[in-house]
Every structure is written in structure tokens, then in C-alpha cells.
Coordinates of C-alpha atoms and ligand atoms in Angstrom, one line a residue:
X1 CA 85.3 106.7 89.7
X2 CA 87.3 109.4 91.5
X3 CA 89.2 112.3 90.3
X4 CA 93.0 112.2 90.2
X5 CA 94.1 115.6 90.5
X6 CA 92.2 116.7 94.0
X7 CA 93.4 114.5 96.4
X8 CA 92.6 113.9 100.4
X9 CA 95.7 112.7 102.1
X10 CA 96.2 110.8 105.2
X11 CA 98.8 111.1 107.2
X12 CA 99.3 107.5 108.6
X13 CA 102.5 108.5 110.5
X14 CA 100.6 111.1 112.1
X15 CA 97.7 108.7 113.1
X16 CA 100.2 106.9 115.0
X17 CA 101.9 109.8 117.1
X18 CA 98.4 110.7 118.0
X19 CA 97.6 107.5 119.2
X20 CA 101.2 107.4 121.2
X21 CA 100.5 110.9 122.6
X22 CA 97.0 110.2 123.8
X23 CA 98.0 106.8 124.9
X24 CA 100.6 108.6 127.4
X25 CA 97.9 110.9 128.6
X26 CA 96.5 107.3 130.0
X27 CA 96.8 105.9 133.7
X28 CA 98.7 102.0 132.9
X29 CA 95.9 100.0 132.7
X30 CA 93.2 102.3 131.0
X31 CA 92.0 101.1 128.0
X32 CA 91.7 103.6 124.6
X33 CA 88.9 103.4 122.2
X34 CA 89.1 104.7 118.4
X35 CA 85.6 106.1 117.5
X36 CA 86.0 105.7 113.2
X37 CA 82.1 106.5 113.2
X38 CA 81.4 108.6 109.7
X39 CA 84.0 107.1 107.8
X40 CA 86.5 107.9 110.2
X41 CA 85.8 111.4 110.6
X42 CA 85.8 111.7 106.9
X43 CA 89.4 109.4 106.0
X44 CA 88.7 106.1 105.3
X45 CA 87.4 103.6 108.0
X46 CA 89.1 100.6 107.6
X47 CA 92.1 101.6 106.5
X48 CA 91.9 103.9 109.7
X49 CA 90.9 100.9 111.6
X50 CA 93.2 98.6 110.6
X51 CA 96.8 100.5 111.2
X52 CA 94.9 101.5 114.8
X53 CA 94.7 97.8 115.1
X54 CA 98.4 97.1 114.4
X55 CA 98.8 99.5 117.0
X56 CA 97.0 96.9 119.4
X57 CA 94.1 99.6 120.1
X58 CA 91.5 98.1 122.4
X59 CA 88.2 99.0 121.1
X60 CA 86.9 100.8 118.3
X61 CA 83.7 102.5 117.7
X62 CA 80.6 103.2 115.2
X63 CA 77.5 105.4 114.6
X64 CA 75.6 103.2 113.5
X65 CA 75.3 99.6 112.0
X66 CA 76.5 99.1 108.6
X67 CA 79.7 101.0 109.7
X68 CA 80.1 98.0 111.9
X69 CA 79.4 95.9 109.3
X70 CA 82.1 97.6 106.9
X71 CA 84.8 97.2 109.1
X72 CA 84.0 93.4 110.1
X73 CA 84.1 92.4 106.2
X74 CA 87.4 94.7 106.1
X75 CA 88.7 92.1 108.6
X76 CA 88.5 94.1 111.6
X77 CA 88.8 91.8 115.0
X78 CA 88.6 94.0 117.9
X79 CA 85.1 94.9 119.8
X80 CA 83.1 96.8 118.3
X81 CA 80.6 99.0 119.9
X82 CA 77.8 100.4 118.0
X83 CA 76.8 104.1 119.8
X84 CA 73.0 104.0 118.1
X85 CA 72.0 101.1 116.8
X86 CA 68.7 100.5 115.2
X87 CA 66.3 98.0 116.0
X88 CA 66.0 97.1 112.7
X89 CA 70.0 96.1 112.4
X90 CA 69.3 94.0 115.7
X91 CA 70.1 90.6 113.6
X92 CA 72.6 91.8 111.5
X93 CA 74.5 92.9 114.5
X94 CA 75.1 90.0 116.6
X95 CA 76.1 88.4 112.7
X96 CA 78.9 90.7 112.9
X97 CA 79.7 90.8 116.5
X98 CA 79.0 93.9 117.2
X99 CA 78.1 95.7 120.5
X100 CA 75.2 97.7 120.6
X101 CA 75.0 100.6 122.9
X102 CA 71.5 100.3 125.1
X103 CA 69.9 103.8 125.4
X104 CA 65.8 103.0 126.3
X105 CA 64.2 100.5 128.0
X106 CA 62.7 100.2 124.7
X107 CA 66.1 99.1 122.9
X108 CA 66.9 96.9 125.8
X109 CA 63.8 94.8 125.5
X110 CA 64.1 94.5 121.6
X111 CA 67.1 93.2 121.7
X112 CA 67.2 90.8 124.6
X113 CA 64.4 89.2 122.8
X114 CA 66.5 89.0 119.7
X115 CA 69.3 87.8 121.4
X116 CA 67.0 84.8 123.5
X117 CA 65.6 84.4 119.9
X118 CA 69.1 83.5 118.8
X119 CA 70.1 81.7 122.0
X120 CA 73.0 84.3 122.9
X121 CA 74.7 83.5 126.0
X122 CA 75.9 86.6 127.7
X123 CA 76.1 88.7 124.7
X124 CA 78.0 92.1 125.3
X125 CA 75.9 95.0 125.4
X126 CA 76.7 98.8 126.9
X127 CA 74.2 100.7 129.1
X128 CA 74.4 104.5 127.9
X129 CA 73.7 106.9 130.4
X130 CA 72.4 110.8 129.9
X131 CA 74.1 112.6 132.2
X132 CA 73.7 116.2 130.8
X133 CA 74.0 115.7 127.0
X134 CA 70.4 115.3 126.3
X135 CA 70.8 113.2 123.7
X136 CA 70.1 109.8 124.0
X137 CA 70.6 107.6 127.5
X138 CA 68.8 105.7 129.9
X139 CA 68.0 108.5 133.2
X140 CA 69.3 107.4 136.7
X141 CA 65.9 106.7 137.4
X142 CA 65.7 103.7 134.8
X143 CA 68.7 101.7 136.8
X144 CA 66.4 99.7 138.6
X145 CA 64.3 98.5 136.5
X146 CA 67.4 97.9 133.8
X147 CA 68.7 95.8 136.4
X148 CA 65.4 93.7 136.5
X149 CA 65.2 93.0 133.2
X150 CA 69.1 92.1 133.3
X151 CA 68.7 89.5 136.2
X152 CA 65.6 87.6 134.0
X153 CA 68.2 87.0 131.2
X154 CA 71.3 85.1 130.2
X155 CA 71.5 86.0 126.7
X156 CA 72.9 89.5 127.2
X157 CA 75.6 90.7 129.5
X158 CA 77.1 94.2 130.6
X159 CA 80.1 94.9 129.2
X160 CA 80.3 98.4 129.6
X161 CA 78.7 101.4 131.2
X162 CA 79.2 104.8 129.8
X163 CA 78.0 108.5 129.0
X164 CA 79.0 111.4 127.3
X165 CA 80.2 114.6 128.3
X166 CA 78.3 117.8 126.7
X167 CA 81.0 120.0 127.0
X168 CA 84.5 118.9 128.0
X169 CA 86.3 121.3 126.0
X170 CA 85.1 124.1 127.0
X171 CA 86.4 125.7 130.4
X172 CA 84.1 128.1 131.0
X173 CA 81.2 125.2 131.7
X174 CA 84.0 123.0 133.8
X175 CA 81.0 123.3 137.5
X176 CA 78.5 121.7 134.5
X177 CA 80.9 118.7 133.3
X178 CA 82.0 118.3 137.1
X179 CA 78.4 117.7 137.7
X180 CA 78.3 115.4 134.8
X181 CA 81.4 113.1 135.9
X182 CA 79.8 113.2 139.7
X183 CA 76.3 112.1 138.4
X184 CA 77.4 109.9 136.1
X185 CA 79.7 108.2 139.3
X186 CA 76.5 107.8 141.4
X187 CA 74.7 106.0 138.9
X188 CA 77.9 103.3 137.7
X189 CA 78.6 103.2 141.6
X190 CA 74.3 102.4 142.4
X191 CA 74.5 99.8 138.9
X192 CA 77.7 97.9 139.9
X193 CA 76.5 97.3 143.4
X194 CA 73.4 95.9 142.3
X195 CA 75.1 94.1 139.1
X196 CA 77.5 91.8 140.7
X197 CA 80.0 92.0 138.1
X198 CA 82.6 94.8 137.4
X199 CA 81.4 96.4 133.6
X200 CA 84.3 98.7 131.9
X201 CA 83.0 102.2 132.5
X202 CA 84.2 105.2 130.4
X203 CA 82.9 108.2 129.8
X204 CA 85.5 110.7 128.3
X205 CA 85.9 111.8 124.9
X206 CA 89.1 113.6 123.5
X207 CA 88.6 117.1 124.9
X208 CA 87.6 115.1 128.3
X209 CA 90.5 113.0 127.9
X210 CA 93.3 115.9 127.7
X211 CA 90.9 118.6 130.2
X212 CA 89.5 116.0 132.8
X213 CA 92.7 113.3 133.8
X214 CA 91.0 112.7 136.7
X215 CA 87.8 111.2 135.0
X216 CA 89.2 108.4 132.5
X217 CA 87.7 106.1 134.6
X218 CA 88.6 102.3 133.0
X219 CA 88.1 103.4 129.1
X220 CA 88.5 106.4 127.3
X221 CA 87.0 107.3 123.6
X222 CA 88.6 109.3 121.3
X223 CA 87.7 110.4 117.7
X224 CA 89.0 113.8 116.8
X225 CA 91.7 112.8 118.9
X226 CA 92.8 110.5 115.9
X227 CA 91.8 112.8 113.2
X228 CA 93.5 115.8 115.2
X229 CA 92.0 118.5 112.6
X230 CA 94.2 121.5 114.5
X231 CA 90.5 120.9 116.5
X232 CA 89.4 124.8 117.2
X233 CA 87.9 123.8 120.6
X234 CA 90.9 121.7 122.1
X235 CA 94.0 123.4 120.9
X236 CA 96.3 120.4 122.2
X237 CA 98.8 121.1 119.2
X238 CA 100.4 117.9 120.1
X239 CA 98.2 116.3 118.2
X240 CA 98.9 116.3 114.1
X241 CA 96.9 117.0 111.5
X242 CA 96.3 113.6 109.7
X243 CA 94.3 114.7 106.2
X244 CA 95.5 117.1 103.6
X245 CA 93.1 118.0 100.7
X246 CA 95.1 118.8 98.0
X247 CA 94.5 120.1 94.5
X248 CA 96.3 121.7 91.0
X249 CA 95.8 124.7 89.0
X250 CA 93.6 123.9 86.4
X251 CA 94.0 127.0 84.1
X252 CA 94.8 130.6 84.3
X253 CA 93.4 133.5 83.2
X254 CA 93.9 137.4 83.1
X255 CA 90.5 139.4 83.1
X256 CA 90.6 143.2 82.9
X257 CA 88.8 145.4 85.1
X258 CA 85.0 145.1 84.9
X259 CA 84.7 141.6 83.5
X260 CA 83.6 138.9 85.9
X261 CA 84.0 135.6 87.5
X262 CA 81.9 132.6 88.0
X263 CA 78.1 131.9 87.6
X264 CA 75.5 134.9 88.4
X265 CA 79.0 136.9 87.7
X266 CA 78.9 137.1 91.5
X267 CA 82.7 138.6 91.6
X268 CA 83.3 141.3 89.3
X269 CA 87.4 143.1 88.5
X270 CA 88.0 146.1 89.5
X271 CA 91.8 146.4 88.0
X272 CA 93.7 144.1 86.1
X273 CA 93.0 140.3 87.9
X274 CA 94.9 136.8 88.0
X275 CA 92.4 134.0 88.6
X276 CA 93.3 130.0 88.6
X277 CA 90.5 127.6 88.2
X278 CA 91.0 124.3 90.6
X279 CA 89.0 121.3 89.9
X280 CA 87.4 121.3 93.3
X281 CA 82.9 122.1 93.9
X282 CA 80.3 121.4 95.7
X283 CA 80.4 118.1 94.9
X284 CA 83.9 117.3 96.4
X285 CA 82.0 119.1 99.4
X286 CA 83.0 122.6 99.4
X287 CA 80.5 124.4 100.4
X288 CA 78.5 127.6 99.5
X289 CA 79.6 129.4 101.9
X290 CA 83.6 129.5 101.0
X291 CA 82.3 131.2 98.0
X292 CA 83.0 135.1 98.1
X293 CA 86.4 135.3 99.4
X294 CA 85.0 133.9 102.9
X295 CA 87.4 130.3 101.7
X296 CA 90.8 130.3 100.3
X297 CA 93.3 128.0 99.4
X298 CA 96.7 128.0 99.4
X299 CA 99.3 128.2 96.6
X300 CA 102.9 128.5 96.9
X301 CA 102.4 129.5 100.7
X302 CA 100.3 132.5 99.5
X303 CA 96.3 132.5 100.4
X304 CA 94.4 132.3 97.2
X305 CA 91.0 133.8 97.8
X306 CA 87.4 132.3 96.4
X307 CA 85.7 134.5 93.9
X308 CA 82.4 134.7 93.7
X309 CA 80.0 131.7 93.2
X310 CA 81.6 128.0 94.4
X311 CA 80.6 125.7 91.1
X312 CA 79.5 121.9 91.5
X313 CA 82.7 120.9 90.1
X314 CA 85.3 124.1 90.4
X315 CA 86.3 127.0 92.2
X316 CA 88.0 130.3 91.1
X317 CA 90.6 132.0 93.0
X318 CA 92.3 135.0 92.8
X319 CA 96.4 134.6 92.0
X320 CA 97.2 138.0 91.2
X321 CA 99.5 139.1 94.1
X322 CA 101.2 135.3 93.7
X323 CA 103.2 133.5 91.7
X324 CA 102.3 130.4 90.4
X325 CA 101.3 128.4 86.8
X326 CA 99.2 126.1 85.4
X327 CA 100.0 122.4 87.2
X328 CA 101.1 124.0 90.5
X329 CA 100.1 122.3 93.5
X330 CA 97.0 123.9 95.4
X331 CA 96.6 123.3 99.1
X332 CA 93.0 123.3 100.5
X333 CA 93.9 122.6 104.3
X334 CA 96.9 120.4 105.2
X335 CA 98.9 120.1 109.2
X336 CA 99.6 123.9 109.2
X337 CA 96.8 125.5 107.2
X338 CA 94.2 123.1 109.1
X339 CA 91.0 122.5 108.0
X340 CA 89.5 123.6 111.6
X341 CA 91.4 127.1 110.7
X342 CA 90.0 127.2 107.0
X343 CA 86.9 126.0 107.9
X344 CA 86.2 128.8 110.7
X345 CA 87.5 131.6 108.3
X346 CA 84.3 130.8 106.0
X347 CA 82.0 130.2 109.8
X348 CA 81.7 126.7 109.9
X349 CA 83.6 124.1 112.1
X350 CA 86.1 121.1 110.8
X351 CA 83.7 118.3 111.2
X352 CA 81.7 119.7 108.9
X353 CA 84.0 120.2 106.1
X354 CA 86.5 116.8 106.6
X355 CA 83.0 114.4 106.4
X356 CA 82.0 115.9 104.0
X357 CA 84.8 115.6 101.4
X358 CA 83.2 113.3 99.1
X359 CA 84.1 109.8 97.9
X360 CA 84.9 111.3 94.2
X361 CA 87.5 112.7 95.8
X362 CA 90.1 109.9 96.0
X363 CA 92.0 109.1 99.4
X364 CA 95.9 108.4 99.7
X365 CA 98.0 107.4 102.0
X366 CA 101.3 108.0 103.5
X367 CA 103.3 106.7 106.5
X368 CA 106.2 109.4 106.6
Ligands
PLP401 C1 81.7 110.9 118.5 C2 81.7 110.4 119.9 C3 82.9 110.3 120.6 C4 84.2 110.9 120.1 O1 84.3 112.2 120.4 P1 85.6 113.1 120.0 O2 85.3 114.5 120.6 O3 85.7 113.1 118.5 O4 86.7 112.5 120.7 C5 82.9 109.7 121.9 N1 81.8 109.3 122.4 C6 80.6 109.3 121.7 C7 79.3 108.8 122.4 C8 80.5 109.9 120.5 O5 79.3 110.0 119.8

């Protein structure tokens, strides 16, 4: 079930002049990857996934598993790799053919015995690398002994090596990254030497990708790149926009001064005060913090501010500086008002508010 009158829209057209734009920010011969982890950044995966596909992207992307999964019973046919994969899912993965991303000795030996178990020959795995993030990654001191364990099996190979940069879109912390892309050479040139074979190795995300051309190495990985939210931290306006949450007026009323607004009667009129309900809450994944006039929406290219409390299923705004009536369209974030600029008017960051748009709220698509 999914309501009808709040809508997220994607922006299919757009989706493809992003791809085009990064794809020209790409030496000949470097491959792209589509990371459509968290429901593609909040869209829809494998509707994402399959136009990126037409496209003839090289390699897509997951979080974990059963986004792997989803995507392979969409009908998804290019690589997959899997950036955390759980030991538990270690079956299920090589099922779907999907790559897991090694990150521990511990990972590794799990699922080389899984994949002997299944008599894999040379299944494609990628070695991830910490080379400042802190996050997960094997340390340059673990190449060694990875490369044991790699020479006493033929059920797994190296298909990639890769890390992840902690900060490529910021410029003030350009020595750290540096740092990061030297290290992270040292290590693929010490593992390459020692592997025999050639492994793609990538290591740039988008910000990494538009800051750090020198870097792109053989694969690239982009996400937001795809999603381009009007991103707060890259400010490549290039890049469009591809969702649009969009609502109507519900109702209207006129309140005089000192009657209020919401639950806890949070806002309270001081003169004579226009308010439209929208059929938008918590639950469609606004959150409590856009409450108080900190969120707005817009309405007949007017801001619309937030009174008071945020409800589970509604929010109240205040109309009375604009014109507008009941049915009117209401705009939450769209390619101009973007959700990275609504969301940092109410102190939070884009991510936060496009995955989180819930599935009640139903996703359309355009290609115009
Ligand atoms: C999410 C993620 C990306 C994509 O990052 P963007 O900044 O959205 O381009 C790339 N690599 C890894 C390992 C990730 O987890």
C-alpha cells in the first residue's frame, strides 16, 4: 500500500546525464561502478540498476547481501560486488553471483572454505584495504599473509583490489587523502608483484572522482554521483538532481491570533494565520527535527514554513504570505530546491533524508 498523493520522483533522464558527465570525467579505458547500496540511495534499486545497465555500466555495487540478491532476481547481469558481506550470506552469495568484498583474514578464511566446499574454481573476490577510513580493511601488514592463503587455493581469485577514501571532498584535508592514494599505491604495487596476475584496482568515490583525476586508477565508484542530491560537500552542479518528493495541499485553514497548531500546540498565532495541511509525517520520513519552522516546503515557488510539532502522518505549514488552495501542488525538495539544501536548513545532511523516505511513499518515474 502506498499513498497516492505524496510522491518521490525520479528523474531517469537525469540519471543518464550524470552517468554521461561522470563517464567524461574518465581516462578511455577506466571502468565506472554504480554503487545502488540502500535502495539506491533511497530511489529504487533495480529500476536504478537496470536503465544504468542499458547504459552498459560496468559494475554495480551493494551494502550488503540481500541487496545483491534483489537485484539478481530483478534480472540484473553485471558483477556485482558486495562492500560487507556477512558470513552468514556466504552461500547465498556465490547462488547469486555475487562478489564479496574481503576485509579480515577472518572473512577471507570463511569463505575460501565455503567456496572449496562448493568446488568454486577461481571465484571473484575483492581485497579491501584501510588506508585512513578506519572502517573496515585488511592493514598493509596483512598482505603477506593474504597472499599465502591465496597461493593454497584455487576456488577463489582476485578480482579487484580497492579502498576508500575518508575524505575526498573536502579540500582542506587534500596532504591526508594524498597520503591515502600514496599508501594505498604501495600496498596494490607490494600485492600485484607478489600476485602474479593484474586485479582491477579502484579506489575513488564521487567526490574522489571529480577532486582527485589523477587517482582513478582502473575503476572508479560512484553513488551520490548517480543520485546527484545538489550533494552539500561536492558542489559539481553538473550533476542533476534525480528525486523530487512531491506532495498536495490537503486542507486549509485560517486561525486567529492565539489559537494553535499541531500536537502539544507547539506553534501558537500571533495575528491572523494561513496554514495548509500536507499529507506527509514521520512516517514518510520527515523527521522531527523539520518541525518548528527549521523545514519548509515549497508551494507556488514561495517557502512554506513547518509549524510546530511534525505528525506521523502530516505536517502543517504556514501559507499566509502565499497564494495557493486546496489541491495545489507542494514541493518538498526537487533539482532546484534540493534535498541536500532542505535538509541542511533543518541541520541534517541529504543522505539522511533521501534513504529515509519510506516505501509508503510511492516512487515514479520519468525519462524527460
Ligand atoms: C557508499 C560507497 C561508495 C559511494 O560513495 P559516494 O560518495 O556516494 O560516491 C563508494 N565506495 C564505498 C566503499 C562505499 O561504501
Amino acid at each position: 500500500m502506498s499513498t497516492r498523493e505524496t510522491v518521490l520522483e525520479i528523474n531517469l533522464a537525469h540519471l543518464t546525464h550524470n552517468y554521461e558527465y561522470l563517464k567524461s570525467k574518465l581516462n578511455p579505458g577506466v571502468k565506472l561502478l554504480a554503487v545502488v547500496k540502500a535502495a539506491g540511495y533511497g530511489s529504487d534499486a533495480a529500476v536504478i540498476a537496470k536503465h544504468l545497465e542499458r547504459l552498459n555500466v560496468d559494475y554495480f555495487a551493494v551494502a550488503y547481501a540481500p541487496e545483491g540478491i534483489a537485484l539478481r532476481e530483478a534480472g540484473i547481469q553485471k558483477p556485482i560486488l558486495v562492500f560487507h558481506p556477512q558470513t552468514v550470506n556466504f552461500l547465498s552469495l556465490i547462488k547469486y553471483r555475487l562478489e564479496p568484498s574481503m576485509y579480515s583474514m577472518r572473512v577471507l578464511k570463511e569463505f575460501i572454505s565455503i567456496a572449496e566446499s562448493l568446488d568454486q574454481d577461481r571465484y571473484p573476490v575483492h581485497l579491501k584495504f584501510n588506508t585512513g577510513l578506519n572502517r573496515i580493511g585488511f592493514s598493509k601488514d596483512e598482505v603477506d599473509q593474504c597472499i599465502s592463503m591465496l597461493n593454497n587455493t584455487n576456488a577463489i581469485m582476485v578480482q579487484s583490489l580497492f579502498s576508500h577514501l575518508a575524505a575526498s571532498e573536502d579540500h582542506t584535508e587534500k596532504k591526508f587523502t594524498l597520503k591515502q592514494i600514496n599508501a594505498f599505491k604501495r600496498i596494490t604495487d607490494n600485492f600485484t608483484d607478489q600476485l602474479g596476475y593484474k586485479p582491477i584496482v579502484h579506489q575513488c568515490n564521487t567526490s574522489g572522482i571529480l577532486n582527485y583525476p589523477e587517482a582513478h586508477i582502473d575503476m572508479v565508484r560512484t553513488g551520490i554521483g548517480l543520485y546527484g542530491f545538489g550533494n552539500e560537500a561536492i558542489y559539481d552542479k553538473e550533476l542533476k538532481p534525480i528525486a523530487s518528493l512531491k506532495s498536495i495541499i490537503s486542507q486549509i485553514h485560517v486561525l486567529s491570533a492565539g489559537e494553535t497548531v499541531g500536537y502539544n500546540r507547539a506553534f501558537t498565532a500571533t495575528a491572523e494565520t494561513r496554514t495548509a495541511t500536507i499529507p506527509i509525517g514521520h512516517a514518510d520520513g520527515i523527521g522531527r527535527h523539520y518541525g518548528h519552522k527549521k523545514g519548509f516546503v515549497m508551494i507556488n515557488h514561495k517557502k512554506a514554513y513547518i509549524l510546530g510539532n511534525v505528525c506521523m502522518d502530516m505536517i502543517m505549514v504556514d501559507i499566509t504570505e502565499i497564494e495557493c488552495k486546496e489541491g495545489d501542488e507542494v514541493i518538498l525538495f526537487d533539482s532546484d530546491v534540493t534535498a541536500a539544501f532542505v535538509a541542511e536548513h533543518a541541520g541534517t545532511i541529504s543522505y539522511e533524508l533521501i534513504t529515509g523516505i519510506a516505501p509508503r511513499v510511492k516512487r515514479v518515474f520519468v525519462d524527460k
